[in-house]
Amino acid sequence: MKMHTSTILIDKTRGLEFTESLRWHGGKLWFLDIHDKRIKTADHLPVACATRRPLDFETRR
């Protein structure tokens, strides 16, 4: 039986809150961080998470 291992590449320690709408484009992972109100990207290993565009909207609580 072959064993697989996983590695967490991006988490809260790298500035993520609540992500959705994941998309691959141009060799990067793009996603919306809804609570941080930003569109962000993640590069290949070693992972670097960057803000690409801050968003201006209100969230409902």
GROMACS .gro file of N, CA, C and O in nm:
model
  244
    1MET      N    1   0.084  -0.117   0.000
    1MET     CA    2   0.000   0.000   0.000
    1MET      C    3   0.089   0.124   0.000
    1MET      O    4   0.178   0.139   0.083
    2LYS      N    5   0.064   0.215  -0.093
    2LYS     CA    6   0.143   0.337  -0.103
    2LYS      C    7   0.090   0.442  -0.006
    2LYS      O    8  -0.029   0.467   0.000
    3MET      N    9   0.181   0.503   0.069
    3MET     CA   10   0.143   0.607   0.166
    3MET      C   11   0.167   0.744   0.103
    3MET      O   12   0.267   0.767   0.037
    4HIS      N   13   0.072   0.834   0.123
    4HIS     CA   14   0.082   0.971   0.073
    4HIS      C   15   0.090   1.065   0.193
    4HIS      O   16   0.029   1.042   0.295
    5THR      N   17   0.166   1.169   0.177
    5THR     CA   18   0.174   1.271   0.281
    5THR      C   19   0.130   1.405   0.222
    5THR      O   20   0.140   1.426   0.102
    6SER      N   21   0.081   1.491   0.305
    6SER     CA   22   0.041   1.624   0.260
    6SER      C   23   0.114   1.730   0.340
    6SER      O   24   0.159   1.706   0.453
    7THR      N   25   0.128   1.846   0.280
    7THR     CA   26   0.195   1.958   0.343
    7THR      C   27   0.107   2.080   0.329
    7THR      O   28   0.061   2.111   0.219
    8ILE      N   29   0.083   2.151   0.438
    8ILE     CA   30   0.007   2.276   0.432
    8ILE      C   31   0.102   2.383   0.381
    8ILE      O   32   0.205   2.410   0.441
    9LEU      N   33   0.065   2.445   0.269
    9LEU     CA   34   0.151   2.545   0.208
    9LEU      C   35   0.114   2.687   0.251
    9LEU      O   36   0.200   2.773   0.263
   10ILE      N   37  -0.015   2.714   0.270
   10ILE     CA   38  -0.061   2.848   0.307
   10ILE      C   39  -0.164   2.832   0.417
   10ILE      O   40  -0.253   2.749   0.407
   11ASP      N   41  -0.154   2.913   0.521
   11ASP     CA   42  -0.254   2.909   0.629
   11ASP      C   43  -0.265   3.048   0.693
   11ASP      O   44  -0.216   3.146   0.638
   12LYS      N   45  -0.329   3.055   0.808
   12LYS     CA   46  -0.349   3.184   0.875
   12LYS      C   47  -0.219   3.254   0.909
   12LYS      O   48  -0.214   3.377   0.916
   13THR      N   49  -0.111   3.180   0.929
   13THR     CA   50   0.016   3.243   0.964
   13THR      C   51   0.073   3.323   0.847
   13THR      O   52   0.162   3.404   0.866
   14ARG      N   53   0.023   3.299   0.727
   14ARG     CA   54   0.068   3.374   0.610
   14ARG      C   55  -0.033   3.480   0.567
   14ARG      O   56  -0.034   3.526   0.454
   15GLY      N   57  -0.124   3.517   0.657
   15GLY     CA   58  -0.214   3.628   0.631
   15GLY      C   59  -0.347   3.593   0.567
   15GLY      O   60  -0.413   3.680   0.513
   16LEU      N   61  -0.389   3.467   0.574
   16LEU     CA   62  -0.517   3.429   0.515
   16LEU      C   63  -0.627   3.429   0.621
   16LEU      O   64  -0.603   3.393   0.734
   17GLU      N   65  -0.745   3.470   0.582
   17GLU     CA   66  -0.860   3.471   0.673
   17GLU      C   67  -0.965   3.369   0.628
   17GLU      O   68  -0.986   3.269   0.690
   18PHE      N   69  -1.034   3.398   0.518
   18PHE     CA   70  -1.138   3.310   0.466
   18PHE      C   71  -1.134   3.320   0.314
   18PHE      O   72  -1.173   3.421   0.256
   19THR      N   73  -1.082   3.217   0.249
   19THR     CA   74  -1.059   3.223   0.105
   19THR      C   75  -1.166   3.149   0.027
   19THR      O   76  -1.225   3.053   0.075
   20GLU      N   77  -1.190   3.197  -0.095
   20GLU     CA   78  -1.282   3.130  -0.187
   20GLU      C   79  -1.247   3.170  -0.329
   20GLU      O   80  -1.158   3.252  -0.352
   21SER      N   81  -1.315   3.110  -0.426
   21SER     CA   82  -1.298   3.139  -0.570
   21SER      C   83  -1.156   3.113  -0.618
   21SER      O   84  -1.095   3.194  -0.687
   22LEU      N   85  -1.100   2.997  -0.583
   22LEU     CA   86  -0.964   2.961  -0.623
   22LEU      C   87  -0.955   2.943  -0.774
   22LEU      O   88  -1.042   2.880  -0.834
   23ARG      N   89  -0.851   2.999  -0.836
   23ARG     CA   90  -0.828   2.986  -0.980
   23ARG      C   91  -0.679   2.983  -1.007
   23ARG      O   92  -0.603   3.056  -0.946
   24TRP      N   93  -0.636   2.897  -1.101
   24TRP     CA   94  -0.498   2.899  -1.148
   24TRP      C   95  -0.492   2.991  -1.269
   24TRP      O   96  -0.573   2.983  -1.360
   25HIS      N   97  -0.394   3.083  -1.272
   25HIS     CA   98  -0.376   3.172  -1.387
   25HIS      C   99  -0.233   3.222  -1.386
   25HIS      O  100  -0.184   3.271  -1.284
   26GLY      N  101  -0.167   3.208  -1.499
   26GLY     CA  102  -0.031   3.258  -1.512
   26GLY      C  103   0.068   3.197  -1.415
   26GLY      O  104   0.159   3.265  -1.369
   27GLY      N  105   0.047   3.070  -1.379
   27GLY     CA  106   0.139   3.001  -1.289
   27GLY      C  107   0.121   3.036  -1.142
   27GLY      O  108   0.205   3.002  -1.061
   28LYS      N  109   0.012   3.105  -1.109
   28LYS     CA  110  -0.016   3.142  -0.970
   28LYS      C  111  -0.157   3.098  -0.933
   28LYS      O  112  -0.244   3.089  -1.018
   29LEU      N  113  -0.176   3.075  -0.805
   29LEU     CA  114  -0.309   3.048  -0.751
   29LEU      C  115  -0.369   3.181  -0.707
   29LEU      O  116  -0.313   3.250  -0.622
   30TRP      N  117  -0.482   3.220  -0.767
   30TRP     CA  118  -0.551   3.344  -0.734
   30TRP      C  119  -0.673   3.311  -0.651
   30TRP      O  120  -0.741   3.211  -0.676
   31PHE      N  121  -0.705   3.393  -0.552
   31PHE     CA  122  -0.822   3.368  -0.469
   31PHE      C  123  -0.868   3.497  -0.402
   31PHE      O  124  -0.794   3.594  -0.391
   32LEU      N  125  -0.992   3.495  -0.359
   32LEU     CA  126  -1.052   3.606  -0.287
   32LEU      C  127  -1.047   3.574  -0.138
   32LEU      O  128  -1.089   3.467  -0.095
   33ASP      N  129  -0.991   3.665  -0.060
   33ASP     CA  130  -0.992   3.653   0.086
   33ASP      C  131  -1.103   3.746   0.134
   33ASP      O  132  -1.084   3.867   0.146
   34ILE      N  133  -1.221   3.690   0.154
   34ILE     CA  134  -1.342   3.768   0.177
   34ILE      C  135  -1.338   3.851   0.304
   34ILE      O  136  -1.383   3.965   0.308
   35HIS      N  137  -1.280   3.799   0.412
   35HIS     CA  138  -1.275   3.875   0.538
   35HIS      C  139  -1.166   3.982   0.536
   35HIS      O  140  -1.179   4.085   0.600
   36ASP      N  141  -1.060   3.958   0.463
   36ASP     CA  142  -0.952   4.055   0.451
   36ASP      C  143  -0.982   4.156   0.339
   36ASP      O  144  -0.909   4.254   0.322
   37LYS      N  145  -1.086   4.128   0.259
   37LYS     CA  146  -1.130   4.215   0.148
   37LYS      C  147  -1.017   4.241   0.049
   37LYS      O  148  -0.988   4.354   0.012
   38ARG      N  149  -0.954   4.132   0.003
   38ARG     CA  150  -0.843   4.143  -0.092
   38ARG      C  151  -0.842   4.024  -0.188
   38ARG      O  152  -0.879   3.914  -0.151
   39ILE      N  153  -0.797   4.051  -0.309
   39ILE     CA  154  -0.765   3.943  -0.402
   39ILE      C  155  -0.617   3.915  -0.384
   39ILE      O  156  -0.534   4.007  -0.385
   40LYS      N  157  -0.582   3.787  -0.366
   40LYS     CA  158  -0.444   3.749  -0.336
   40LYS      C  159  -0.397   3.641  -0.433
   40LYS      O  160  -0.477   3.575  -0.497
   41THR      N  161  -0.266   3.624  -0.440
   41THR     CA  162  -0.206   3.517  -0.518
   41THR      C  163  -0.107   3.440  -0.431
   41THR      O  164  -0.057   3.491  -0.332
   42ALA      N  165  -0.079   3.318  -0.474
   42ALA     CA  166   0.023   3.235  -0.411
   42ALA      C  167   0.111   3.178  -0.521
   42ALA      O  168   0.060   3.128  -0.622
   43ASP      N  169   0.243   3.189  -0.505
   43ASP     CA  170   0.339   3.137  -0.601
   43ASP      C  171   0.373   2.992  -0.569
   43ASP      O  172   0.329   2.938  -0.470
   44HIS      N  173   0.459   2.937  -0.652
   44HIS     CA  174   0.509   2.801  -0.631
   44HIS      C  175   0.603   2.797  -0.512
   44HIS      O  176   0.636   2.899  -0.454
   45LEU      N  177   0.647   2.676  -0.478
   45LEU     CA  178   0.736   2.659  -0.364
   45LEU      C  179   0.867   2.734  -0.382
   45LEU      O  180   0.921   2.734  -0.491
   46PRO      N  181   0.922   2.798  -0.282
   46PRO     CA  182   0.858   2.822  -0.154
   46PRO      C  183   0.743   2.920  -0.171
   46PRO      O  184   0.754   3.015  -0.247
   47VAL      N  185   0.636   2.896  -0.101
   47VAL     CA  186   0.513   2.972  -0.121
   47VAL      C  187   0.529   3.116  -0.072
   47VAL      O  188   0.576   3.140   0.037
   48ALA      N  189   0.490   3.207  -0.158
   48ALA     CA  190   0.486   3.349  -0.122
   48ALA      C  191   0.345   3.399  -0.151
   48ALA      O  192   0.297   3.389  -0.263
   49CYS      N  193   0.278   3.448  -0.050
   49CYS     CA  194   0.141   3.497  -0.063
   49CYS      C  195   0.146   3.649  -0.075
   49CYS      O  196   0.214   3.715   0.003
   50ALA      N  197   0.076   3.704  -0.176
   50ALA     CA  198   0.081   3.849  -0.199
   50ALA      C  199  -0.058   3.903  -0.225
   50ALA      O  200  -0.142   3.836  -0.284
   51THR      N  201  -0.082   4.026  -0.181
   51THR     CA  202  -0.207   4.096  -0.213
   51THR      C  203  -0.195   4.156  -0.351
   51THR      O  204  -0.097   4.225  -0.382
   52ARG      N  205  -0.293   4.130  -0.437
   52ARG     CA  206  -0.293   4.185  -0.572
   52ARG      C  207  -0.387   4.304  -0.585
   52ARG      O  208  -0.364   4.393  -0.662
   53ARG      N  209  -0.497   4.302  -0.511
   53ARG     CA  210  -0.592   4.413  -0.521
   53ARG      C  211  -0.677   4.420  -0.395
   53ARG      O  212  -0.749   4.326  -0.363
   54PRO      N  213  -0.673   4.533  -0.322
   54PRO     CA  214  -0.767   4.551  -0.211
   54PRO      C  215  -0.906   4.580  -0.267
   54PRO      O  216  -0.919   4.640  -0.374
   55LEU      N  217  -1.008   4.534  -0.199
   55LEU     CA  218  -1.146   4.552  -0.244
   55LEU      C  219  -1.221   4.644  -0.149
   55LEU      O  220  -1.195   4.644  -0.029
   56ASP      N  221  -1.315   4.719  -0.202
   56ASP     CA  222  -1.393   4.812  -0.122
   56ASP      C  223  -1.538   4.768  -0.121
   56ASP      O  224  -1.614   4.796  -0.213
   57PHE      N  225  -1.577   4.693  -0.020
   57PHE     CA  226  -1.716   4.650  -0.005
   57PHE      C  227  -1.746   4.623   0.141
   57PHE      O  228  -1.656   4.606   0.222
   58GLU      N  229  -1.872   4.622   0.174
   58GLU     CA  230  -1.918   4.595   0.310
   58GLU      C  231  -1.955   4.448   0.322
   58GLU      O  232  -2.014   4.391   0.231
   59THR      N  233  -1.921   4.385   0.435
   59THR     CA  234  -1.962   4.248   0.461
   59THR      C  235  -2.075   4.250   0.563
   59THR      O  236  -2.078   4.333   0.652
   60ARG      N  237  -2.168   4.158   0.548
   60ARG     CA  238  -2.278   4.146   0.643
   60ARG      C  239  -2.236   4.062   0.760
   60ARG      O  240  -2.169   3.962   0.746
   61ARG      N  241  -2.278   4.099   0.876
   61ARG     CA  242  -2.246   4.022   0.997
   61ARG      C  243  -2.371   3.968   1.058
   61ARG      O  244  -2.474   4.019   1.051
   0.00000   0.00000   0.00000
